[in-house]
Coordinates of C-alpha atoms and ligand atoms in Angstrom, one line a residue:
X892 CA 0.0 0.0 0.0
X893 CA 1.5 3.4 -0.8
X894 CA 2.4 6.5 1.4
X895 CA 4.8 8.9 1.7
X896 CA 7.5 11.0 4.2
X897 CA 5.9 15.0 3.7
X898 CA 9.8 17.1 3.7
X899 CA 7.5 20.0 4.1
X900 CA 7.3 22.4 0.9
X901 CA 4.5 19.9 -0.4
X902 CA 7.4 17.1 -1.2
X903 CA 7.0 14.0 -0.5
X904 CA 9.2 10.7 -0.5
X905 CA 6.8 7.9 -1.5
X906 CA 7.0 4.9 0.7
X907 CA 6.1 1.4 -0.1
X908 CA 5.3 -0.7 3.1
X909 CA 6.0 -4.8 2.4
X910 CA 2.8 -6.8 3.4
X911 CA 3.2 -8.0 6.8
X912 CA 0.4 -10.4 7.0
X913 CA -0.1 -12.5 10.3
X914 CA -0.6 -16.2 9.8
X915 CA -4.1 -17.8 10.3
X916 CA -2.8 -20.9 10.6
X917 CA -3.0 -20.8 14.1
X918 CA -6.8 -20.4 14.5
X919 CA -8.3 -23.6 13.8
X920 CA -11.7 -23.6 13.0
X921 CA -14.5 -26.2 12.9
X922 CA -17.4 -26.1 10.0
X923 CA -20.0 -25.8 12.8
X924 CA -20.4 -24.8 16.2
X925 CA -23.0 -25.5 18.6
X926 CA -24.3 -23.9 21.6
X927 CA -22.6 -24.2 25.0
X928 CA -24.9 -25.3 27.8
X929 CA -23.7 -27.2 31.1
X930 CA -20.5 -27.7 29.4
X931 CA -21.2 -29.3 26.4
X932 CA -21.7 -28.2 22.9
X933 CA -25.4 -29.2 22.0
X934 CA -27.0 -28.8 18.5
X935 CA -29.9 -25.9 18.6
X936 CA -33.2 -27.7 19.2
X937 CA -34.6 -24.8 16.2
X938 CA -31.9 -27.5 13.9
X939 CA -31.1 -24.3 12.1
X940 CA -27.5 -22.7 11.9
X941 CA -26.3 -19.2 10.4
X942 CA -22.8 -18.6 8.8
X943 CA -20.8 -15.8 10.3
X944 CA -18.0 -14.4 7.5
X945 CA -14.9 -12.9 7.6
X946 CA -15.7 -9.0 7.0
X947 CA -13.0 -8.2 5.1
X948 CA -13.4 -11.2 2.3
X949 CA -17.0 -11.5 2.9
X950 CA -16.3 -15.4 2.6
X951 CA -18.1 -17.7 5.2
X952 CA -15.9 -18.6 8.3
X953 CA -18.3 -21.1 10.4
X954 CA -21.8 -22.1 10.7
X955 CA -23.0 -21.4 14.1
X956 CA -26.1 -22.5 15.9
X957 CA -29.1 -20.9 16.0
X958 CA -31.0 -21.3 19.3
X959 CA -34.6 -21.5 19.8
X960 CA -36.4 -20.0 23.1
X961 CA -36.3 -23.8 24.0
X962 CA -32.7 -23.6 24.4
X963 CA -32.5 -20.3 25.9
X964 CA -34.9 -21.9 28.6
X965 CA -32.8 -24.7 29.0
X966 CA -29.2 -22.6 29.5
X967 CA -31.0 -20.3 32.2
X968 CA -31.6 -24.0 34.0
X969 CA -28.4 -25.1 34.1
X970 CA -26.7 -21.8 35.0
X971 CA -29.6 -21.9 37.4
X972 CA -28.5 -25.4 38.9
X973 CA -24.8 -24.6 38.7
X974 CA -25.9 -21.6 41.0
X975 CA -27.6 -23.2 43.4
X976 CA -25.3 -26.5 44.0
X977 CA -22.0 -25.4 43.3
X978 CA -21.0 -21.9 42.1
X979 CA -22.8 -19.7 44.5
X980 CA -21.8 -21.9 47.6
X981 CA -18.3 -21.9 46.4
X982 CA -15.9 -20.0 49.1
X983 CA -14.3 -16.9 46.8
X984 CA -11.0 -18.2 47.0
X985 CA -11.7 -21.1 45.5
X986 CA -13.5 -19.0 42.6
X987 CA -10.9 -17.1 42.1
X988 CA -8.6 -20.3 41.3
X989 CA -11.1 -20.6 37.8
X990 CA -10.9 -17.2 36.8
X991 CA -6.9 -17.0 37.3
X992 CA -6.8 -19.9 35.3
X993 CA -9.1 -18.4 32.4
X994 CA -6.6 -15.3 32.8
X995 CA -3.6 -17.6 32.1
X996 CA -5.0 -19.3 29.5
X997 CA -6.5 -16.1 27.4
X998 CA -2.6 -15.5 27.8
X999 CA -1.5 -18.5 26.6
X1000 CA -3.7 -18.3 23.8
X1001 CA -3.6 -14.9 23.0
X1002 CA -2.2 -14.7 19.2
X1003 CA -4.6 -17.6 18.6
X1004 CA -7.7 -15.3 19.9
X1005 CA -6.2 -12.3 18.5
X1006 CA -6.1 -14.1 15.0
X1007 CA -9.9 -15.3 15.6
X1008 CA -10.8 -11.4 16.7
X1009 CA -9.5 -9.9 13.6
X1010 CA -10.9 -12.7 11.1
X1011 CA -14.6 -12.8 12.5
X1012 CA -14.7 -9.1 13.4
X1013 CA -12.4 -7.2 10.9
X1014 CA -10.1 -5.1 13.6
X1015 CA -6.5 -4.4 12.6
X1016 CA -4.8 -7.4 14.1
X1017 CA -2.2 -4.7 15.9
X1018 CA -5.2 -3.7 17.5
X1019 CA -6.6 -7.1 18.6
X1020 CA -3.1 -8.4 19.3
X1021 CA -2.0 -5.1 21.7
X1022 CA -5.9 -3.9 23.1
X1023 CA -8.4 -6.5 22.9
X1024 CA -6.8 -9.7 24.1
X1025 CA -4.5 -8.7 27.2
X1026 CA -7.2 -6.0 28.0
X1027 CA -9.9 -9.4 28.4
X1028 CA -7.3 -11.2 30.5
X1029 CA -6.3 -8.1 32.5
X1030 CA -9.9 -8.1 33.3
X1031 CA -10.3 -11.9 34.9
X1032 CA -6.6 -11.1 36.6
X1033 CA -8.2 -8.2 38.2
X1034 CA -11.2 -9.9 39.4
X1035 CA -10.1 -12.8 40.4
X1036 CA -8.1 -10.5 42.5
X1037 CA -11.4 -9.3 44.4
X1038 CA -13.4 -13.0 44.3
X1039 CA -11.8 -13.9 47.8
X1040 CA -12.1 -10.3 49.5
X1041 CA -15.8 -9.2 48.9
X1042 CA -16.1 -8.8 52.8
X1043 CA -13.1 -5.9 52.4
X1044 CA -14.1 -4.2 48.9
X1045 CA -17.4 -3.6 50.7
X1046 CA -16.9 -3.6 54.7
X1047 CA -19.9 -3.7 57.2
X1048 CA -21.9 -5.0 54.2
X1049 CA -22.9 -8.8 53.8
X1050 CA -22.3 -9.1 49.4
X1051 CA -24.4 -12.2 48.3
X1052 CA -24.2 -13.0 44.3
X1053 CA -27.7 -12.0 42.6
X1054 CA -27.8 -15.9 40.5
X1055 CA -28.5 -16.3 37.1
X1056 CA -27.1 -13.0 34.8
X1057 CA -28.1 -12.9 31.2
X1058 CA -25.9 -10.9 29.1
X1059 CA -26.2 -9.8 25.5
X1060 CA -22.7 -8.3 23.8
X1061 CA -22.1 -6.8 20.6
X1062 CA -19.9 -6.7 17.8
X1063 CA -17.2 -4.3 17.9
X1064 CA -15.3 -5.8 21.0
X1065 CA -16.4 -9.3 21.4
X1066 CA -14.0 -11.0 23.4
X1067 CA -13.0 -7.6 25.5
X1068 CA -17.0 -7.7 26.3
X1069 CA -17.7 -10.7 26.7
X1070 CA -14.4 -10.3 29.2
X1071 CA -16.1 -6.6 31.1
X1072 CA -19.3 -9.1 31.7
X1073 CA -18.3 -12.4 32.7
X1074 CA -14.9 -11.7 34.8
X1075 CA -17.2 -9.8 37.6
X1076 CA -20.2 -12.0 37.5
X1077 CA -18.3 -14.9 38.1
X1078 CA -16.0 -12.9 40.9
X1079 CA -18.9 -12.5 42.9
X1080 CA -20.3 -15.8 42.3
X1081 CA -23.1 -15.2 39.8
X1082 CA -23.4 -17.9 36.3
X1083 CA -24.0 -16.8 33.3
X1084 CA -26.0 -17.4 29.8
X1085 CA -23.9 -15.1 27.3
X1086 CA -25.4 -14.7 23.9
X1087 CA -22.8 -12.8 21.4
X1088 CA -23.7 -10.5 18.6
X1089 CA -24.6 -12.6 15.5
X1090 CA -21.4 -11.3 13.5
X1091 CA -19.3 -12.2 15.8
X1092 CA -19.7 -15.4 17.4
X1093 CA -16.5 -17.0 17.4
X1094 CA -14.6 -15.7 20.3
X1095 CA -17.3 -16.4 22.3
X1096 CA -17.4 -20.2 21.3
X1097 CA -13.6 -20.1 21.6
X1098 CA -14.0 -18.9 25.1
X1099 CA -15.9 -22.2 25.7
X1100 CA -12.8 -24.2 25.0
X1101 CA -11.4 -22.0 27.4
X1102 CA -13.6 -22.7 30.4
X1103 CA -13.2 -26.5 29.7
X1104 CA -9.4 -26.2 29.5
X1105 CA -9.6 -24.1 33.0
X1106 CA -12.2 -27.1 34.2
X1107 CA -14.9 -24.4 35.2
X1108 CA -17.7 -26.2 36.9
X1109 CA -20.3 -26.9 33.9
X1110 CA -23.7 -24.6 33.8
X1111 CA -21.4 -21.6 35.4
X1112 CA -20.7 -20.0 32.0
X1113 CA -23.3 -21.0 29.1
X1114 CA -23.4 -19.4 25.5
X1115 CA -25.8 -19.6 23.3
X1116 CA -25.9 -18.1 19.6
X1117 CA -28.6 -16.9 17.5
X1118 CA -30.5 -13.4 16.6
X1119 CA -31.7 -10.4 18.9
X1120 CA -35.0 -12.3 19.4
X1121 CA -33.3 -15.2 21.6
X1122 CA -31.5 -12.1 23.2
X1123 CA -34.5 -10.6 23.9
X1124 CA -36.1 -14.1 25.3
X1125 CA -32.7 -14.4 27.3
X1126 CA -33.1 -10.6 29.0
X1127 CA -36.7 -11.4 29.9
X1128 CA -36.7 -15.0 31.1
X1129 CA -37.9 -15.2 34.5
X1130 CA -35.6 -17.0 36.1
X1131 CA -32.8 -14.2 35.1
X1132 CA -32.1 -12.4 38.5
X1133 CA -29.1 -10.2 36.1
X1134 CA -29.4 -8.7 32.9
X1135 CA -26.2 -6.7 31.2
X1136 CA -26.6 -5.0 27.8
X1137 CA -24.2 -3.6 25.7
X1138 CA -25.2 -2.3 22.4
X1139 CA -27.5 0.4 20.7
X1140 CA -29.8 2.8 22.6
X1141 CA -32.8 1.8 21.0
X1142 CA -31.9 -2.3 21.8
X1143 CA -31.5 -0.8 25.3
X1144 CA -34.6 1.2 25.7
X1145 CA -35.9 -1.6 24.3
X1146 CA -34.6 -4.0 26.7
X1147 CA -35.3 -1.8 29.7
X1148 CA -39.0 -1.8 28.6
X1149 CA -39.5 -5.1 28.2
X1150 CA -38.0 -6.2 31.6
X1151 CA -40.0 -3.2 33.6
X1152 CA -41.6 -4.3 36.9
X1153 CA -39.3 -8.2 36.8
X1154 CA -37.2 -7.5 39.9
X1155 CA -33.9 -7.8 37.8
X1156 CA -31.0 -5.7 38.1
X1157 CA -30.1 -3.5 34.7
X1158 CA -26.9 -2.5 33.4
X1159 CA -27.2 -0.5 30.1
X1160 CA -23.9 0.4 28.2
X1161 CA -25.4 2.0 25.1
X1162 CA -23.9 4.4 22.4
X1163 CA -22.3 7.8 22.1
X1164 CA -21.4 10.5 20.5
X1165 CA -18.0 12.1 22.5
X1166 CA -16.4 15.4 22.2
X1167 CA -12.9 15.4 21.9
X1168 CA -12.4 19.6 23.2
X1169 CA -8.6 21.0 21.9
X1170 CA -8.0 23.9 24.1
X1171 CA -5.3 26.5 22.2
X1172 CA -2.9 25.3 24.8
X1173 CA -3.1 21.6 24.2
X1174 CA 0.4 19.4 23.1
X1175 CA -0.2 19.6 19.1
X1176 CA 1.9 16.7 18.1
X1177 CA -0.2 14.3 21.3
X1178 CA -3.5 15.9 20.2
X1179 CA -3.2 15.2 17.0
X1180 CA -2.4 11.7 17.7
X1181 CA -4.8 11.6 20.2
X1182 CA -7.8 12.6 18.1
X1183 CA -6.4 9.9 15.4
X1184 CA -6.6 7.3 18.0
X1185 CA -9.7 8.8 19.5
X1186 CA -11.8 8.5 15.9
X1187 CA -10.3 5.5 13.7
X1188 CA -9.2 3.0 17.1
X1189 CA -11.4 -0.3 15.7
X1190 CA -12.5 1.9 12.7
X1191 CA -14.3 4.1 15.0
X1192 CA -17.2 1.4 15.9
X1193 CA -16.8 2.1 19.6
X1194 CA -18.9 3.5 22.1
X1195 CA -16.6 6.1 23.0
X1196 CA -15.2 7.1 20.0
X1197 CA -14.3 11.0 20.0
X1198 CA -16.2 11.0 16.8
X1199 CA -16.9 14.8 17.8
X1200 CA -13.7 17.2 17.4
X1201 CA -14.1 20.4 19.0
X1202 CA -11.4 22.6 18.6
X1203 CA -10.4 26.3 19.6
X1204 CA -11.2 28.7 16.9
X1205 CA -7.8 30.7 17.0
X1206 CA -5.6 27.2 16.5
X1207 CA -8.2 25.2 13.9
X1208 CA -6.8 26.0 11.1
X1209 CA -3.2 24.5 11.5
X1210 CA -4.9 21.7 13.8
X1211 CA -6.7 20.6 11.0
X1212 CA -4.4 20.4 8.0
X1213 CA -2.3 18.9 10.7
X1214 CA -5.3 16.5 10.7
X1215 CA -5.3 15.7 7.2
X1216 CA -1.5 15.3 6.7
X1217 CA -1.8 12.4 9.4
X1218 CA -5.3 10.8 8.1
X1219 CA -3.3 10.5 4.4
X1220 CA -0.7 8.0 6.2
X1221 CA -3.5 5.7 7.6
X1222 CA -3.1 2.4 6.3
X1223 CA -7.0 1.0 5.4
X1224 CA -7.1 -2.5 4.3
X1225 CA -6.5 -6.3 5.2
X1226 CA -6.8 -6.4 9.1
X1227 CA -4.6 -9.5 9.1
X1228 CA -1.5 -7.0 7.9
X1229 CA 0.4 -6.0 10.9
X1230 CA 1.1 -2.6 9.4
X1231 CA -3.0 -2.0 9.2
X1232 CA -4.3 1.1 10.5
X1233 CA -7.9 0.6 10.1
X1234 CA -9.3 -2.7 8.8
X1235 CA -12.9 -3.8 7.4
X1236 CA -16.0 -2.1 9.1
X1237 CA -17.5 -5.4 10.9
X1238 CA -21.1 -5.8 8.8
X1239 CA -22.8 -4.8 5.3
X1240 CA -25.1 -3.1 7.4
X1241 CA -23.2 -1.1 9.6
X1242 CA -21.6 -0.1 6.4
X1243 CA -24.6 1.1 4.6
X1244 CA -25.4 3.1 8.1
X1245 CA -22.0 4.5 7.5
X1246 CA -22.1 5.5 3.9
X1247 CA -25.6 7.0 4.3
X1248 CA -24.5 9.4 6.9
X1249 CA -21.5 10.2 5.0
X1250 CA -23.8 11.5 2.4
X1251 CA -26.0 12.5 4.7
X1252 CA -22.9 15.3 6.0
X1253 CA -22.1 16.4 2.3
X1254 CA -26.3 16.9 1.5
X1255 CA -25.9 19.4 4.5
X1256 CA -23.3 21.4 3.6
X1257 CA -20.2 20.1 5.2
X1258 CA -17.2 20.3 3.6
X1259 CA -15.9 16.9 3.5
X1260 CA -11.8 15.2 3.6
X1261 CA -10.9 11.6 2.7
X1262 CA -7.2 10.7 1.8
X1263 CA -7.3 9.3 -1.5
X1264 CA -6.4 5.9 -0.3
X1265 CA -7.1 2.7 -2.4
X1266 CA -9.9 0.4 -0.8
X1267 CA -9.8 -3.6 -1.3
X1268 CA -12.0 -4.9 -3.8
X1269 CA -14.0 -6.9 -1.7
X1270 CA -14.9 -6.2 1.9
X1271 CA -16.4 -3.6 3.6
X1272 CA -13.9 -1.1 3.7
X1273 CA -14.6 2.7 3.9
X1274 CA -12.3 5.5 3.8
X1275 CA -11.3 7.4 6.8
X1276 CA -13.6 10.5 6.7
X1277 CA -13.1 14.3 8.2
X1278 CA -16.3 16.9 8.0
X1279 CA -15.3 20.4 8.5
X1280 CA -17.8 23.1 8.6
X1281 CA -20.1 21.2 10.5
X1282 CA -22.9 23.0 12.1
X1283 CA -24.3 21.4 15.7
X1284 CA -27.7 20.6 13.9
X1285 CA -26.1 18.0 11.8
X1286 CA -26.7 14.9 11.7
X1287 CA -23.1 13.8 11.6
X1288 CA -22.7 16.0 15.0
X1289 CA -25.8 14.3 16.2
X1290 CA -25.9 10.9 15.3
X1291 CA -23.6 8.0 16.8
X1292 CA -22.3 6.7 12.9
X1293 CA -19.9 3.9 14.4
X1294 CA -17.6 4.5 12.1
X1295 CA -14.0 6.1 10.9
X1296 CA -16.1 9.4 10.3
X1297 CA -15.1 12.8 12.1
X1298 CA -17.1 15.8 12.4
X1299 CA -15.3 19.1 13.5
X1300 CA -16.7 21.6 15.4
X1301 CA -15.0 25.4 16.5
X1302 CA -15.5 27.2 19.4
X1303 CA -14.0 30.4 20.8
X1304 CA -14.2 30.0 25.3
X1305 CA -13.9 27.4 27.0
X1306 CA -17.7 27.7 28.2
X1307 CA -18.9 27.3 24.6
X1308 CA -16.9 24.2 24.4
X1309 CA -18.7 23.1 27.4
X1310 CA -22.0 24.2 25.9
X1311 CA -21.4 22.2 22.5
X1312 CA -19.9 18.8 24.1
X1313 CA -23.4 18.7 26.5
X1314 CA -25.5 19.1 23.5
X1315 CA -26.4 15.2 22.4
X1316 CA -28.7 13.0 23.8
X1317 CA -25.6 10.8 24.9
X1318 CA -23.2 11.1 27.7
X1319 CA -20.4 8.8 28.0
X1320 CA -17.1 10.1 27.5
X1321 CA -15.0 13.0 25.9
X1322 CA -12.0 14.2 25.9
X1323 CA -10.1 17.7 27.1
X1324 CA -6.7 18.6 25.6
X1325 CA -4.6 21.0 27.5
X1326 CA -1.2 22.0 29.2
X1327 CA -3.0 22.9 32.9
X1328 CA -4.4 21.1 35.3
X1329 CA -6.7 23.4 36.2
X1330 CA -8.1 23.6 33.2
X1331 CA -9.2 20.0 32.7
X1332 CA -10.3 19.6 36.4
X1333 CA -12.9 22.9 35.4
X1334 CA -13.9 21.9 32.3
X1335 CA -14.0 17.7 33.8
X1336 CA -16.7 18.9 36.3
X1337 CA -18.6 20.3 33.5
X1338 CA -18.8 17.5 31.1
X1339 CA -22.1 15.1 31.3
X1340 CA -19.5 12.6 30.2
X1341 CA -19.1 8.9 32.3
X1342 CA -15.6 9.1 31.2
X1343 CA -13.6 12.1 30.7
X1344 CA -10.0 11.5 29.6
X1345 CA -7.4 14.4 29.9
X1346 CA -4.4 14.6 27.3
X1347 CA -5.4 11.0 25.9
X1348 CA -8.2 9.2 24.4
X1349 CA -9.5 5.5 24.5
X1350 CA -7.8 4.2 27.8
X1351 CA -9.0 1.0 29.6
X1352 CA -8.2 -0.3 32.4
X1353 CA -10.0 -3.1 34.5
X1354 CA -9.3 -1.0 37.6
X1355 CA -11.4 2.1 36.3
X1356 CA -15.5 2.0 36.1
X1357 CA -16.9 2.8 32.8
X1358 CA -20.3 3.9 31.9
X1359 CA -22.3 6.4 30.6
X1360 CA -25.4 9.0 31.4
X1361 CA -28.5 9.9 29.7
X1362 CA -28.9 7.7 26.5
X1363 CA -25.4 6.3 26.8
X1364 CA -26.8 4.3 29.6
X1365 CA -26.8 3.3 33.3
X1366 CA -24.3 1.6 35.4
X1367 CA -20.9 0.9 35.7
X1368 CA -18.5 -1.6 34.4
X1369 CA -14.7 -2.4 35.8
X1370 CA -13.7 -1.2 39.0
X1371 CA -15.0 -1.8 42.3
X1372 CA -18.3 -0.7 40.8
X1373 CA -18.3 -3.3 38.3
X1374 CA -18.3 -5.8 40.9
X1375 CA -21.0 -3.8 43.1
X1376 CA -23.1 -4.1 39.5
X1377 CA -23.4 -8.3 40.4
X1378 CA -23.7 -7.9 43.9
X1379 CA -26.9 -7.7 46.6
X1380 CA -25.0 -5.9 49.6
X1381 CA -27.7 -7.0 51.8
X1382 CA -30.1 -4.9 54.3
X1383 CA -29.9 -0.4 53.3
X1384 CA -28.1 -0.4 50.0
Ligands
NDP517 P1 -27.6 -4.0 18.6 O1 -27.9 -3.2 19.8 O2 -28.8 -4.4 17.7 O3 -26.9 -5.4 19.0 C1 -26.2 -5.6 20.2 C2 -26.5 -7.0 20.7 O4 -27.9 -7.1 21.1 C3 -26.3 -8.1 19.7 O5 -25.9 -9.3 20.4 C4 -27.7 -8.3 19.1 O6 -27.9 -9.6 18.6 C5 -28.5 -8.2 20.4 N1 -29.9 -7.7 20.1 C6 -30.4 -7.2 19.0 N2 -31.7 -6.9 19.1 C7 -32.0 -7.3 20.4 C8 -33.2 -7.3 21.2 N3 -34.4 -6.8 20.7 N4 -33.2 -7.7 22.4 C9 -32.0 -8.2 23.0 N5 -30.9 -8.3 22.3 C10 -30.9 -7.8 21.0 O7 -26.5 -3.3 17.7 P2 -26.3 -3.5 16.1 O8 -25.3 -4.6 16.0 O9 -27.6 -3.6 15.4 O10 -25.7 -2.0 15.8 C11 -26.5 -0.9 15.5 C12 -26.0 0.3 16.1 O11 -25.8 0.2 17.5 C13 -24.6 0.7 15.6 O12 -24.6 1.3 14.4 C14 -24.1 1.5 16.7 O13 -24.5 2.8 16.5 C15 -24.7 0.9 17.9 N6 -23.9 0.0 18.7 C16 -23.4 0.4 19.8 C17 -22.5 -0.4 20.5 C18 -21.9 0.0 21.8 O14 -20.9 -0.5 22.2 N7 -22.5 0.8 22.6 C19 -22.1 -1.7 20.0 C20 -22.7 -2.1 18.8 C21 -23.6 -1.2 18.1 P3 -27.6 -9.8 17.0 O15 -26.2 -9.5 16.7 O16 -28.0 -11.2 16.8 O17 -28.6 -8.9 16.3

């Protein structure tokens, strides 16, 4: 794939990069995979199966069950039993034994599951290799850390597991979310019926393997494949004492409805749309590489994507030429290549959402900047995209595209920058760039953000709660409260 060294004065030393392509060779995968109930892999009781592809071929990886509400009855019993006989009797220590062993073995078998992340979900591998993986085993370290000491994370309190926890995961981190949802249940000795997203399956059945290979106690961790119905029938099955969403607002709301008035504990991680505010005093060269990482990190289908740039009016010019000079170097292509940037957006329909909001930001007047970089043939690949002149009414300032697509947005005070990050329906992170401490602890306070990062963008860390306000959601995952999210602490909480 071409590039090129800028000398300044507009020259440029064209760079060739040699593919670098990872080997798949080490993911082996099976034509079919069933659901995982009590341990086993059963065949769906519908007898139907759905392929899931590899996004950036479009050719069909697996076939993968479909279940019927009779199988999502039947998980919920088993995790049920698993509760009451073993798992939720279990002393913590003993827990935690399992879940340092599911750490050790994610570690093990990271290039394997870093391999499997990039084929069935279309991240750069550098991404899946460096982020996703060690991130999902830093999270079962880190809770299996608190499984034996309850008692101490929440003294003069008696914590009790709630039972059964449904949880329903999307696409655009599978393992890592699968990971933020089933490292805490288990910690405070919950089971669990996972169902992943429908495009991205595989590390969810791979994570099977791995609970056999750790010998988890079978029923504790169950996963079941098929649409959003039979995540809907999951969320709302009686015997569900837990339910933990991550995906769109409207599957949320929707969710949230349908379970009103069931005595289940709700946790809603839904979308976003963050500011990422450049103050006139922020580190250029960090910024810059901070907004990069901010908008195209998983091709920008994350929550907390700064997918909003708001920058100081007396220093946006520079900033964003700066901007485009650095989006021309992005590599956009096969997300097995080490030297990949941004790899294939995960489905054909989150691609058409894409491309029609794209459109949607030129019919409105925006001016629009893609480097004029050469897309794969097949795949669903989209150029990284930057609107200028974007006005706050837009939808591409409104709207949570999921995508490599940046609006910017000017402002003169610090207030107005306030003013314009607070204006969307969502709340869960942004991001402030600036050389004094004061001024990200003022403008911190200000922001309706779960997450505010100062002079960086897109950090994770099991240690630190994440979560959002408004119609980003409720609740908080990592951290002490991500533990407190699976807990009953008995009588007054
Ligand atoms: P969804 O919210 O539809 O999917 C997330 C998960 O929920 C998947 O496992 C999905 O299953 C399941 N699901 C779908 N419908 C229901 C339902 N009625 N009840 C219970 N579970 C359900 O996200 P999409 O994949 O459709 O993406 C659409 C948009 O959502 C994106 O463009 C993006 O804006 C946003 N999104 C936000 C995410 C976040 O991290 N906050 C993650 C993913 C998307 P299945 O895959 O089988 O449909």
């Amino acid at each position: 794939m071409p590039s090129s060294w800028g000398l300044g004065d507009g020259q440029q030393i064209p760079w060739e990069y040699a593919p670098a392509p990872e080997s798949r060779e080490i993911v082996q995968l099976k034509s079919r995979y069933g659901l995982f109930v009590g341990g086993k892999e059963l065949a769906p009781r519908s007898g139907q199966w759905f392929t899931t592809i590899d996004p950036a071929t479009e050719e069909p990886l697996a076939e993968v069950a479909r279940a019927s509400v009779e199988d999502v009855d039947h998980a919920v019993g088993v995790a049920r039993r698993a509760f009451r006989r073993e798992w939720g009797k279990l002393p913590g220590r003993e827990r935690a034994k399992y879940l340092f062993r599911i750490a050790r073995i994610l570690q093990e078998r990271s290039r394997e599951f870093a391999v499997l992340e990039s084929l069935d979900g279309g991240k750069p591998i550098r991404e899946s290799r460096d982020v996703d993986v060690p991130l999902a085993a830093a999270h079962f370290w880190y809770y299996a850390g608190w499984a034996d000491k309850l008692e101490y994370a929440f003294p003069a309190r008696d914590p009790k597991p709630l039972g059964v926890a449904a949880q329903v995961i999307p696409w655009n981190f599978p393992l890592l979310m699968l990971a933020w949802k089933i490292a805490p249940a288990l910690a405070a000795g919950n089971t669990v019926v996972l169902k992943p997203a429908s495009s991205t399956p595989l590390s969810a059945l791979f994570f099977a393997d791995v609970c056999r290979q750790a010998d988890l106690p079978p029923g504790v961790v169950n996963i079941i494949t098929g649409p959003g119905e039979i995540g809907l029938a999951l969320v709302k099955h009686p015997d569900v004492d837990k339910v933990a969403f991550t995906g769109s607002t409207a599957v949320g709301k929707q969710i949230g409805r349908a379970i009103a008035g069931m005595n289940k504990a709700l946790t809603l991680e839904l979308g976003g749309k963050a500011a990422n505010i450049i103050l006139d005093d922020a580190p250029i060269d960090q910024a810059i590489e901070g907004v990069i990482n901010g908008i195209f990190f998983n091709q920008g289908e994350v929550c907390c994507a700064g997918s909003r740039l708001l920058v100081q009016e007396s220093i946006a010019e520079p900033f964003i030429e700066r901007l485009k000079d650095r989006l021309s170097t992005l590599r956009v292509g096969d997300p097995l290549d080490k030297n990949t940037d941004v790899g294939a957006i995960n489905n054909a329909a989150q691609l058409a959402k894409i491309e029609e909001l794209v459109e949607a930001g030129q019919a409105e007047g925006a001016d629009m900047y893609q480097p004029a970089c050469e897309l794969p043939a097949r795949g669903f690949f989209v150029r990284p995209t930057l609107f200028t002149n974007v006005s706050q009414s837009n939808r591409i300032a409104q709207e949570e595209i999921f995508g490599p697509v940046l609006s910017v947005i000017t402002f003169r005070t610090p207030a107005e920058a306030i003013e314009k990050a607070n204006n969307t329906p969502y709340g869960l992170s942004a991001g402030v760039w600036t050389e004094k401490g004061s001024r990200i602890l003022s403008m911190a306070s200000k922001l309706r953000a779960g997450v505010v990062w100062a002079n960086t963008f897109n950090r994770f860390d099991p240690t630190s709660p994440f979560g959002g306000y408004k119609e980003s959601g409720f609740g908080r995952e990592g951290g002490l409260q991500g533990l407190l999210a699976y807990l009953d602490l008995g009588e007054g909480h």
